[in-house]
């Protein structure tokens, strides 16, 4: 059950010769590495199990395909529950959320022609935080927090995205208008958030922790919902590489070449709001993945958005999964927020990529 | 729109008006372009060239009137349909990612792709073909940022050509290129326009390039159509003066026969150091090209001038003509005749100051110095220093004697243009006004 972003590894590439082969090779390598990472990641966790046992549980589909526990011991059954009901969903959620953040970041960098754009650029995350904080402050649906919190966060994100799109609509609607609308709305939401939390110190702590992001909410149910949304949204995003390629040459050029820039932009923004909202809903606000994943693809492979978009999904998934594994491997008993590890681990790698091939060629020099 | 016996025009603009709030960008402009024609849009900055192109691209909606492509109004076409009819080459494309040139050109096929289909072999062949047409086939796999500005503009042209649209719009496509690349690009555009029957409309700053390459020049001035026709009919000194406010000479390229304009200076600019008209005229004596520089500089400063006595075909005569300076003129190579000398003396008599430029003196024009003699005592006269070591007296010493005499009788020697301007200023400010307009009549 790997992340389903279509056309990722061996997508149709235009120039015959070494370039496309290298690109396909990188795609294949990344895909295989990710598949292996997904299979082996459940070995890592708070409790140490025999790696073979874990692999047997994973390959048996939690016991659905064949019995992993030959002796039928108690410890084996505990392992089965922990691995299949906790770790595997957690791993898959990391992959799904990472892919969502990666492809959203790539899309937004393309729309805004800005290498510093990330999924939270327009302040969507502030809306999500406000939604989540309402749950903490007013204790809405405490009995069923597993569903209510994500729902409120998701609604906060998508509502913010929708408002920005509607507000920036108009005859002269440009990316600058969009950005500034986002900045203004972000400021407004931040001030509301501050007021709400100022009088609720306990909720404030909960929000702070939630903000750092985590995979704790993962269940098969959560994964199913997230996977469904991200697969659909990601698939539509991933086929917009050609439009984004042309939009890099300027909106006028894109328009003259046949891209309905305004419509494509609105469609893509809405889709990234959905993808980001879904990721935020279940994992909180995990930084850096959405910013770095597209650049990893550009550095390793190509700046062509037909490669960048699916590639960023794979790279984002790999990045978040690595962060999860490192976090649990290093400090198995103190589950630190995963956001700390994406930044702490991703930043040096990102810098390495930047300086390894320092040419003023990609994305305006970045 | 089209009658059965006639092909629909590729581009048809009728009574087009476009406003930006209160400013009128285009006013009642009509233009019809036949398929395969190369039309240059000319006009000063802000005359509406770019606005007209943007209307044809569907970026700007007309406020009044209409714009059609092959009989269909631009506004009735979807973005994709529009792209299949019109391709666009901007002044300079913002390329930020170092993508291979071939991929970049392939982007141009976008409007030809099936909604969910990829590029076919045919699309790749077309991309390769246009790359060959613009001379970049061997660079197909190089990064777009690794090539020069001139080559990049050719790549942009290829990207637009890959669109396979029957109309190509170019917005000052050569303004960032050196002269060699300007010619190269326009050469290719014209050849491709002929070989593929592509209609080309190009906004162009350079009227001379427009005249050289376009079948037709359409001149806009302040948003209105000013003149429209083949280069030979459109280019004139009057055009440059009225539309651009620039004085120019019209010449003909001896090789191609195409007209070209040599611009001289701005007309009608109020001068901050304005010289009052009653300070003139100043008479400039020259010949053999010695006076041209001073005629231009003094005109620039606002002095009213006369000049003489010159010969036809002399570059000083051409300069005087171009600057609108009255001159006494003799036929080429002949000694100055009595009539011309009389005219020259009238100009000298009317002058409030006389400038003697370091002209070469021979038997045919030594009379200039002879005629000057009586005026030196009454009119402030400035003799510019001759460059040392350059032979100038071809009259066996007579000219040297005459100049010496002029100096003795009050002619002042000035070493250069700046001191001349200063001296003229101080003399004219105080000298009594002769107040005669006989200068112009004397020139007759």
Short mmCIF file of C-alpha atoms in Angstrom, two decimals, chain B:
data_model
loop_
_atom_site.label_atom_id
_atom_site.label_comp_id
_atom_site.label_asym_id
_atom_site.label_seq_id
_atom_site.Cartn_x
_atom_site.Cartn_y
_atom_site.Cartn_z
CA UNK B 1 -17.80 39.04 -42.27
CA UNK B 2 -15.97 37.82 -45.33
CA UNK B 3 -17.45 37.79 -48.76
CA UNK B 4 -17.16 34.47 -50.60
CA UNK B 5 -14.77 35.82 -53.23
CA UNK B 6 -12.34 37.16 -50.66
CA UNK B 7 -10.25 35.50 -47.99
CA UNK B 8 -11.11 36.69 -44.50
CA UNK B 9 -8.44 39.06 -43.22
CA UNK B 10 -6.12 37.49 -40.69
CA UNK B 11 -6.59 40.43 -38.37
CA UNK B 12 -9.37 42.93 -38.54
CA UNK B 13 -9.65 45.78 -36.09
CA UNK B 14 -12.63 48.10 -36.46
CA UNK B 15 -13.09 51.42 -34.70
CA UNK B 16 -11.31 50.09 -31.64
CA UNK B 17 -11.29 52.23 -28.52
CA UNK B 18 -9.64 51.18 -25.27
CA UNK B 19 -9.60 53.25 -22.10
CA UNK B 20 -7.72 52.87 -18.85
CA UNK B 21 -10.05 54.65 -16.46
CA UNK B 22 -10.01 58.12 -18.00
CA UNK B 23 -6.90 57.78 -20.14
CA UNK B 24 -7.60 56.76 -23.71
CA UNK B 25 -5.07 54.16 -24.83
CA UNK B 26 -6.55 53.60 -28.28
CA UNK B 27 -9.05 55.81 -30.04
CA UNK B 28 -11.08 54.67 -33.04
CA UNK B 29 -8.30 52.56 -34.53
CA UNK B 30 -9.02 50.44 -37.59
CA UNK B 31 -6.58 48.02 -39.15
CA UNK B 32 -6.90 45.13 -41.54
CA UNK B 33 -4.06 42.68 -42.12
CA UNK B 34 -4.07 40.12 -44.92
CA UNK B 35 -2.80 36.59 -44.27
CA UNK B 36 0.95 36.43 -44.72
CA UNK B 37 1.53 40.15 -44.36
CA UNK B 38 4.32 41.56 -42.16
CA UNK B 39 3.03 44.72 -40.51
CA UNK B 40 5.19 46.86 -38.25
CA UNK B 41 3.40 48.84 -35.55
CA UNK B 42 5.34 52.01 -34.96
CA UNK B 43 4.86 54.97 -32.68
CA UNK B 44 6.47 56.64 -29.71
CA UNK B 45 6.25 55.18 -26.22
CA UNK B 46 2.70 55.36 -24.98
CA UNK B 47 1.19 55.58 -28.45
CA UNK B 48 -0.83 52.40 -27.98
CA UNK B 49 1.25 49.76 -29.80
CA UNK B 50 1.33 47.37 -26.87
CA UNK B 51 -2.33 48.01 -26.07
CA UNK B 52 -3.28 47.07 -29.61
CA UNK B 53 -1.29 43.85 -29.38
CA UNK B 54 -2.87 43.07 -26.02
CA UNK B 55 -6.33 43.49 -27.46
CA UNK B 56 -5.46 41.02 -30.23
CA UNK B 57 -4.16 38.60 -27.60
CA UNK B 58 -7.39 38.90 -25.67
CA UNK B 59 -5.67 40.42 -22.63
CA UNK B 60 -7.53 43.71 -22.96
CA UNK B 61 -11.23 43.90 -23.75
CA UNK B 62 -12.22 46.62 -26.25
CA UNK B 63 -14.36 49.40 -24.81
CA UNK B 64 -15.74 50.19 -28.24
CA UNK B 65 -15.30 48.63 -31.64
CA UNK B 66 -14.05 45.13 -32.29
CA UNK B 67 -11.00 43.03 -33.02
CA UNK B 68 -11.32 39.82 -35.00
CA UNK B 69 -8.98 37.02 -35.97
CA UNK B 70 -9.93 35.32 -39.22
CA UNK B 71 -13.42 36.71 -38.90
CA UNK B 72 -14.10 35.69 -35.29
CA UNK B 73 -14.11 38.35 -32.58
CA UNK B 74 -11.26 37.80 -30.13
CA UNK B 75 -13.66 37.84 -27.19
CA UNK B 76 -15.63 34.90 -28.66
CA UNK B 77 -12.58 32.67 -28.63
CA UNK B 78 -11.59 30.54 -25.66
CA UNK B 79 -8.06 30.90 -24.35
CA UNK B 80 -7.07 27.72 -26.14
CA UNK B 81 -8.71 28.67 -29.44
CA UNK B 82 -7.01 32.04 -29.25
CA UNK B 83 -3.65 30.40 -28.71
CA UNK B 84 -4.24 28.29 -31.80
CA UNK B 85 -4.65 31.46 -33.85
CA UNK B 86 -2.16 33.85 -32.26
CA UNK B 87 1.29 33.27 -30.83
CA UNK B 88 3.21 35.90 -28.95
CA UNK B 89 6.85 36.86 -28.59
CA UNK B 90 7.33 39.33 -25.72
CA UNK B 91 10.15 41.82 -25.36
CA UNK B 92 11.99 39.52 -23.04
CA UNK B 93 10.79 36.35 -21.43
CA UNK B 94 11.45 35.78 -17.74
CA UNK B 95 13.05 32.38 -17.71
CA UNK B 96 14.13 31.34 -14.24
CA UNK B 97 14.67 27.61 -14.41
CA UNK B 98 17.47 26.12 -16.40
CA UNK B 99 15.34 23.78 -18.48
CA UNK B 100 16.65 22.24 -21.70
CA UNK B 101 15.84 24.40 -24.72
CA UNK B 102 13.99 21.54 -26.38
CA UNK B 103 11.64 21.16 -23.41
CA UNK B 104 11.12 24.91 -23.37
CA UNK B 105 10.12 24.93 -27.03
CA UNK B 106 7.85 21.96 -26.44
CA UNK B 107 5.92 24.08 -23.90
CA UNK B 108 4.65 25.97 -26.94
CA UNK B 109 2.70 22.91 -28.08
CA UNK B 110 0.36 23.23 -25.09
CA UNK B 111 -2.66 24.51 -26.99
CA UNK B 112 -2.31 21.66 -29.52
CA UNK B 113 -2.34 18.82 -26.99
CA UNK B 114 -5.37 16.70 -26.29
CA UNK B 115 -6.89 17.56 -22.87
CA UNK B 116 -5.29 14.59 -21.09
CA UNK B 117 -2.77 13.59 -23.71
CA UNK B 118 0.97 14.06 -23.72
CA UNK B 119 3.24 15.30 -26.46
CA UNK B 120 3.27 12.99 -29.43
CA UNK B 121 6.17 12.24 -31.75
CA UNK B 122 4.66 14.78 -34.12
CA UNK B 123 4.84 17.46 -31.42
CA UNK B 124 8.48 16.60 -30.85
CA UNK B 125 9.19 16.74 -34.58
CA UNK B 126 7.57 20.17 -34.82
CA UNK B 127 9.59 21.42 -31.86
CA UNK B 128 12.78 20.14 -33.47
CA UNK B 129 11.81 21.70 -36.80
CA UNK B 130 11.26 25.19 -35.34
CA UNK B 131 14.52 24.87 -33.41
CA UNK B 132 16.21 24.16 -36.72
CA UNK B 133 14.42 27.14 -38.28
CA UNK B 134 15.79 29.51 -35.66
CA UNK B 135 19.24 27.93 -35.86
CA UNK B 136 19.31 26.34 -32.42
CA UNK B 137 18.99 22.67 -33.34
CA UNK B 138 22.46 21.88 -32.06
CA UNK B 139 21.71 23.50 -28.71
CA UNK B 140 18.47 21.57 -28.12
CA UNK B 141 19.69 19.84 -24.99
CA UNK B 142 21.49 22.82 -23.49
CA UNK B 143 19.94 24.70 -20.60
CA UNK B 144 17.99 27.79 -21.56
CA UNK B 145 19.99 29.90 -19.10
CA UNK B 146 23.30 28.81 -20.60
CA UNK B 147 22.73 30.56 -23.93
CA UNK B 148 23.18 34.23 -24.80
CA UNK B 149 20.42 36.82 -24.82
CA UNK B 150 20.24 36.79 -28.60
CA UNK B 151 19.92 33.02 -28.70
CA UNK B 152 17.34 33.10 -25.95
CA UNK B 153 15.18 35.48 -27.93
CA UNK B 154 15.46 33.05 -30.84
CA UNK B 155 14.41 30.25 -28.50
CA UNK B 156 11.41 32.36 -27.49
CA UNK B 157 10.59 32.80 -31.16
CA UNK B 158 10.82 29.03 -31.55
CA UNK B 159 8.51 28.53 -28.57
CA UNK B 160 5.97 30.82 -30.21
CA UNK B 161 6.39 29.17 -33.62
CA UNK B 162 5.87 25.74 -32.08
CA UNK B 163 2.35 26.92 -31.32
CA UNK B 164 1.76 26.63 -35.08
CA UNK B 165 -0.53 29.65 -35.09
CA UNK B 166 -1.15 31.52 -38.33
CA UNK B 167 -0.63 34.88 -36.62
CA UNK B 168 2.53 35.91 -34.80
CA UNK B 169 2.59 39.00 -32.61
CA UNK B 170 5.90 40.44 -31.50
CA UNK B 171 6.25 43.19 -28.92
CA UNK B 172 9.50 45.01 -29.58
CA UNK B 173 11.27 41.70 -29.95
CA UNK B 174 14.70 43.18 -30.58
CA UNK B 175 14.90 45.90 -27.97
CA UNK B 176 17.30 43.93 -25.79
CA UNK B 177 19.49 42.74 -28.65
CA UNK B 178 22.60 44.13 -30.27
CA UNK B 179 22.39 45.27 -33.87
CA UNK B 180 23.65 41.97 -35.28
CA UNK B 181 21.09 39.94 -33.39
CA UNK B 182 18.37 42.44 -34.28
CA UNK B 183 18.97 41.89 -37.97
CA UNK B 184 19.30 38.14 -37.49
CA UNK B 185 16.03 37.82 -35.61
CA UNK B 186 14.02 39.99 -37.98
CA UNK B 187 15.57 38.24 -40.98
CA UNK B 188 14.33 34.94 -39.61
CA UNK B 189 10.90 36.30 -38.77
CA UNK B 190 10.47 37.65 -42.29
CA UNK B 191 11.71 34.47 -43.93
CA UNK B 192 9.46 32.31 -41.77
CA UNK B 193 6.55 34.62 -42.37
CA UNK B 194 7.01 34.11 -46.12
CA UNK B 195 7.78 30.40 -46.07
CA UNK B 196 4.95 29.48 -43.69
CA UNK B 197 2.51 32.19 -44.73
CA UNK B 198 2.45 33.46 -41.15
CA UNK B 199 0.91 36.87 -40.55
CA UNK B 200 3.27 38.99 -38.49
CA UNK B 201 2.41 42.09 -36.51
CA UNK B 202 5.42 43.51 -34.70
CA UNK B 203 5.58 46.54 -32.47
CA UNK B 204 8.88 48.16 -33.35
CA UNK B 205 10.75 51.09 -31.91
CA UNK B 206 13.20 51.34 -34.74
CA UNK B 207 11.51 52.81 -37.80
CA UNK B 208 14.49 52.00 -40.00
CA UNK B 209 14.34 48.31 -39.07
CA UNK B 210 10.59 48.43 -39.62
CA UNK B 211 11.09 49.92 -43.07
CA UNK B 212 13.65 47.29 -43.91
CA UNK B 213 11.61 44.23 -42.93
CA UNK B 214 7.93 45.06 -42.91
CA UNK B 215 5.61 45.04 -45.89
CA UNK B 216 3.63 47.76 -44.24
CA UNK B 217 4.07 50.25 -41.43
CA UNK B 218 1.14 51.26 -39.27
CA UNK B 219 1.97 54.35 -37.23
CA UNK B 220 0.10 55.14 -34.03
CA UNK B 221 0.27 58.52 -32.38
CA UNK B 222 -1.36 59.12 -29.02
CA UNK B 223 -3.67 56.17 -29.47
CA UNK B 224 -4.81 57.13 -32.96
CA UNK B 225 -3.92 55.70 -36.33
CA UNK B 226 -1.61 58.27 -37.88
CA UNK B 227 -0.55 56.76 -41.17
CA UNK B 228 -0.58 53.30 -42.73
CA UNK B 229 1.16 52.07 -45.87
CA UNK B 230 4.30 50.61 -47.39
CA UNK B 231 7.57 51.91 -45.91
CA UNK B 232 8.35 54.09 -48.93
CA UNK B 233 5.05 55.91 -48.52
CA UNK B 234 5.11 56.15 -44.72
CA UNK B 235 8.64 57.19 -43.86
CA UNK B 236 9.16 60.91 -44.12
CA UNK B 237 10.92 63.69 -42.28
CA UNK B 238 7.51 65.14 -41.61
CA UNK B 239 6.37 61.90 -39.91
CA UNK B 240 9.29 61.85 -37.52
CA UNK B 241 8.81 65.51 -36.78
CA UNK B 242 5.08 65.32 -36.12
CA UNK B 243 4.82 61.97 -34.33
CA UNK B 244 8.14 61.70 -32.54
CA UNK B 245 9.07 65.36 -32.38
CA UNK B 246 12.44 64.61 -33.90
CA UNK B 247 14.08 66.41 -36.79
CA UNK B 248 15.51 63.94 -39.28
CA UNK B 249 16.81 63.49 -42.78
CA UNK B 250 15.24 60.94 -45.10
CA UNK B 251 17.77 58.90 -47.03
CA UNK B 252 17.60 55.90 -49.25
CA UNK B 253 19.64 52.78 -48.65
CA UNK B 254 21.63 52.54 -51.89
CA UNK B 255 21.68 48.72 -51.72
CA UNK B 256 18.07 47.88 -51.01
CA UNK B 257 16.34 51.10 -51.97
CA UNK B 258 14.51 51.12 -48.64
CA UNK B 259 14.13 54.53 -47.06
CA UNK B 260 15.71 55.29 -43.73
CA UNK B 261 15.70 58.25 -41.43
CA UNK B 262 18.69 59.86 -39.79
CA UNK B 263 17.47 61.58 -36.64
CA UNK B 264 19.13 64.84 -35.61
CA UNK B 265 17.58 66.45 -32.61
CA UNK B 266 14.37 67.06 -30.75
CA UNK B 267 12.08 69.74 -32.05
CA UNK B 268 10.24 72.32 -30.04
CA UNK B 269 11.62 71.50 -26.65
CA UNK B 270 11.50 74.52 -24.41
CA UNK B 271 15.06 75.24 -23.43
CA UNK B 272 15.86 76.10 -19.85
CA UNK B 273 18.69 78.37 -20.98
CA UNK B 274 16.43 79.76 -23.69
CA UNK B 275 18.00 82.32 -25.95
CA UNK B 276 15.56 85.08 -26.81
CA UNK B 277 14.77 85.20 -30.53
CA UNK B 278 15.89 88.84 -30.82
CA UNK B 279 19.44 87.68 -30.16
CA UNK B 280 19.78 86.45 -33.69
CA UNK B 281 20.65 85.92 -36.28
CA UNK B 282 24.19 84.68 -35.92
CA UNK B 283 25.95 84.10 -39.21
CA UNK B 284 28.25 81.10 -39.52
CA UNK B 285 30.85 81.01 -42.27
CA UNK B 286 32.00 77.56 -43.23
CA UNK B 287 32.38 74.98 -45.94
CA UNK B 288 33.64 71.46 -46.46
CA UNK B 289 31.93 70.20 -43.34
CA UNK B 290 33.74 72.56 -40.95
CA UNK B 291 30.53 74.37 -39.96
CA UNK B 292 28.17 71.41 -39.39
CA UNK B 293 29.21 70.83 -35.82
CA UNK B 294 28.76 74.50 -34.92
CA UNK B 295 25.45 74.77 -36.77
CA UNK B 296 24.07 71.87 -34.75
CA UNK B 297 25.46 73.02 -31.44
CA UNK B 298 24.26 76.61 -31.85
CA UNK B 299 20.83 75.44 -33.01
CA UNK B 300 20.64 73.18 -29.99
CA UNK B 301 21.35 76.16 -27.77
CA UNK B 302 18.51 78.04 -29.39
CA UNK B 303 20.41 80.52 -31.56
CA UNK B 304 18.78 81.65 -34.77
CA UNK B 305 21.38 81.10 -37.49
CA UNK B 306 22.25 81.88 -41.07
CA UNK B 307 25.15 80.41 -42.99
CA UNK B 308 27.11 80.76 -46.21
CA UNK B 309 28.39 80.91 -48.65
CA UNK B 310 28.37 77.20 -49.30
CA UNK B 311 28.32 74.85 -52.24
CA UNK B 312 25.62 72.36 -53.04
CA UNK B 313 26.43 68.75 -51.98
CA UNK B 314 28.65 70.07 -49.21
CA UNK B 315 27.84 68.37 -45.91
CA UNK B 316 27.57 71.82 -44.34
CA UNK B 317 24.83 72.62 -46.84
CA UNK B 318 23.01 69.39 -45.96
CA UNK B 319 23.30 70.17 -42.28
CA UNK B 320 21.92 73.68 -42.81
CA UNK B 321 19.07 72.27 -44.83
CA UNK B 322 18.26 69.67 -42.21
CA UNK B 323 18.32 72.22 -39.42
CA UNK B 324 16.29 74.71 -41.41
CA UNK B 325 19.04 77.34 -41.50
CA UNK B 326 18.92 79.90 -44.32
CA UNK B 327 22.07 79.70 -46.45
CA UNK B 328 23.65 81.31 -49.49
CA UNK B 329 24.45 78.42 -51.80
CA UNK B 330 26.46 78.05 -55.00
CA UNK B 331 26.50 75.14 -57.47
CA UNK B 332 29.20 72.54 -56.74
CA UNK B 333 32.90 73.21 -57.34
CA UNK B 334 32.40 76.59 -59.06
CA UNK B 335 33.86 79.79 -57.62
CA UNK B 336 31.25 81.77 -55.71
CA UNK B 337 29.25 83.78 -58.23
CA UNK B 338 28.23 87.41 -57.91
CA UNK B 339 24.64 86.59 -57.09
CA UNK B 340 25.58 84.22 -54.30
CA UNK B 341 28.14 86.67 -52.98
CA UNK B 342 25.51 89.36 -52.87
CA UNK B 343 23.16 87.08 -50.97
CA UNK B 344 25.97 86.21 -48.61
CA UNK B 345 26.69 89.89 -47.97
CA UNK B 346 23.04 90.46 -47.15
CA UNK B 347 23.18 87.66 -44.60
CA UNK B 348 26.34 89.14 -43.12
CA UNK B 349 24.73 92.55 -42.95
CA UNK B 350 21.73 91.15 -41.09
CA UNK B 351 23.81 89.19 -38.61
CA UNK B 352 24.28 90.35 -35.05
CA UNK B 353 27.39 88.24 -34.70
CA UNK B 354 29.59 86.34 -37.11
CA UNK B 355 31.32 83.02 -36.50
CA UNK B 356 34.14 81.92 -38.79
CA UNK B 357 34.63 78.18 -38.53
CA UNK B 358 38.01 76.62 -39.38
CA UNK B 359 37.04 75.79 -42.97
CA UNK B 360 39.46 74.95 -45.73
CA UNK B 361 39.94 77.86 -48.11
CA UNK B 362 40.60 77.44 -51.81
CA UNK B 363 40.04 79.50 -54.96
CA UNK B 364 36.36 78.55 -55.09
CA UNK B 365 35.51 79.97 -51.66
CA UNK B 366 38.18 82.50 -50.81
CA UNK B 367 35.57 85.15 -51.59
CA UNK B 368 33.94 84.33 -48.24
CA UNK B 369 36.89 85.87 -46.42
CA UNK B 370 37.01 88.84 -48.82
CA UNK B 371 33.33 89.61 -48.24
CA UNK B 372 33.74 89.39 -44.49
CA UNK B 373 36.28 92.18 -44.26
CA UNK B 374 33.90 95.17 -44.26
CA UNK B 375 31.74 93.69 -41.48
CA UNK B 376 34.47 92.94 -38.95
CA UNK B 377 34.57 96.51 -37.74
CA UNK B 378 30.82 96.77 -37.16
CA UNK B 379 29.76 93.26 -36.15
CA UNK B 380 31.28 91.15 -33.37
CA UNK B 381 33.22 88.45 -35.22
CA UNK B 382 34.65 85.25 -33.76
CA UNK B 383 37.31 83.22 -35.52
CA UNK B 384 37.66 79.67 -34.27
CA UNK B 385 41.22 78.51 -33.80
CA UNK B 386 42.43 76.26 -36.57
CA UNK B 387 43.83 72.87 -35.55
CA UNK B 388 47.63 73.07 -35.61
CA UNK B 389 49.52 71.32 -38.36
CA UNK B 390 46.59 70.98 -40.71
CA UNK B 391 47.03 72.64 -44.10
CA UNK B 392 44.02 74.83 -44.82
CA UNK B 393 45.18 77.61 -47.11
CA UNK B 394 45.07 76.45 -50.73
CA UNK B 395 45.17 79.96 -52.20
CA UNK B 396 48.90 80.49 -52.04
CA UNK B 397 48.83 82.65 -48.92
CA UNK B 398 45.94 84.93 -49.82
CA UNK B 399 43.60 83.33 -47.27
CA UNK B 400 46.20 83.56 -44.52
CA UNK B 401 46.62 87.25 -45.25
CA UNK B 402 42.87 87.82 -45.20
CA UNK B 403 42.44 86.06 -41.85
CA UNK B 404 45.31 88.02 -40.37
CA UNK B 405 43.60 91.19 -41.53
CA UNK B 406 40.31 90.11 -39.94
CA UNK B 407 42.08 89.56 -36.63
CA UNK B 408 43.80 92.94 -36.78
CA UNK B 409 40.53 94.72 -37.47
CA UNK B 410 38.73 93.35 -34.42
CA UNK B 411 38.00 89.68 -35.07
CA UNK B 412 38.34 87.74 -31.83
CA UNK B 413 39.98 84.34 -31.73
CA UNK B 414 38.12 81.68 -29.75
CA UNK B 415 39.68 78.27 -29.16
CA UNK B 416 36.58 76.11 -28.95
CA UNK B 417 32.83 75.62 -28.86
CA UNK B 418 32.27 76.29 -25.17
CA UNK B 419 34.15 79.58 -25.19
CA UNK B 420 32.36 80.53 -28.39
CA UNK B 421 28.97 80.00 -26.71
CA UNK B 422 30.04 82.08 -23.75
CA UNK B 423 31.40 84.88 -25.90
CA UNK B 424 28.33 84.93 -28.14
CA UNK B 425 26.10 85.10 -25.10
CA UNK B 426 27.87 88.05 -23.56
CA UNK B 427 28.14 89.96 -26.85
CA UNK B 428 24.53 89.47 -27.91
CA UNK B 429 23.15 90.39 -24.52
CA UNK B 430 24.66 93.87 -24.79
CA UNK B 431 24.91 94.54 -28.52
CA UNK B 432 22.28 96.81 -30.09
CA UNK B 433 19.51 95.02 -31.92
CA UNK B 434 19.60 95.28 -35.67
CA UNK B 435 16.12 93.82 -35.62
CA UNK B 436 16.12 92.72 -39.19
CA UNK B 437 14.38 89.71 -40.60
CA UNK B 438 15.99 90.20 -43.96
CA UNK B 439 18.00 87.08 -43.28
CA UNK B 440 15.37 84.75 -44.58
CA UNK B 441 14.65 86.85 -47.63
CA UNK B 442 18.29 87.23 -48.36
CA UNK B 443 18.71 83.52 -48.47
CA UNK B 444 16.34 83.19 -51.42
#
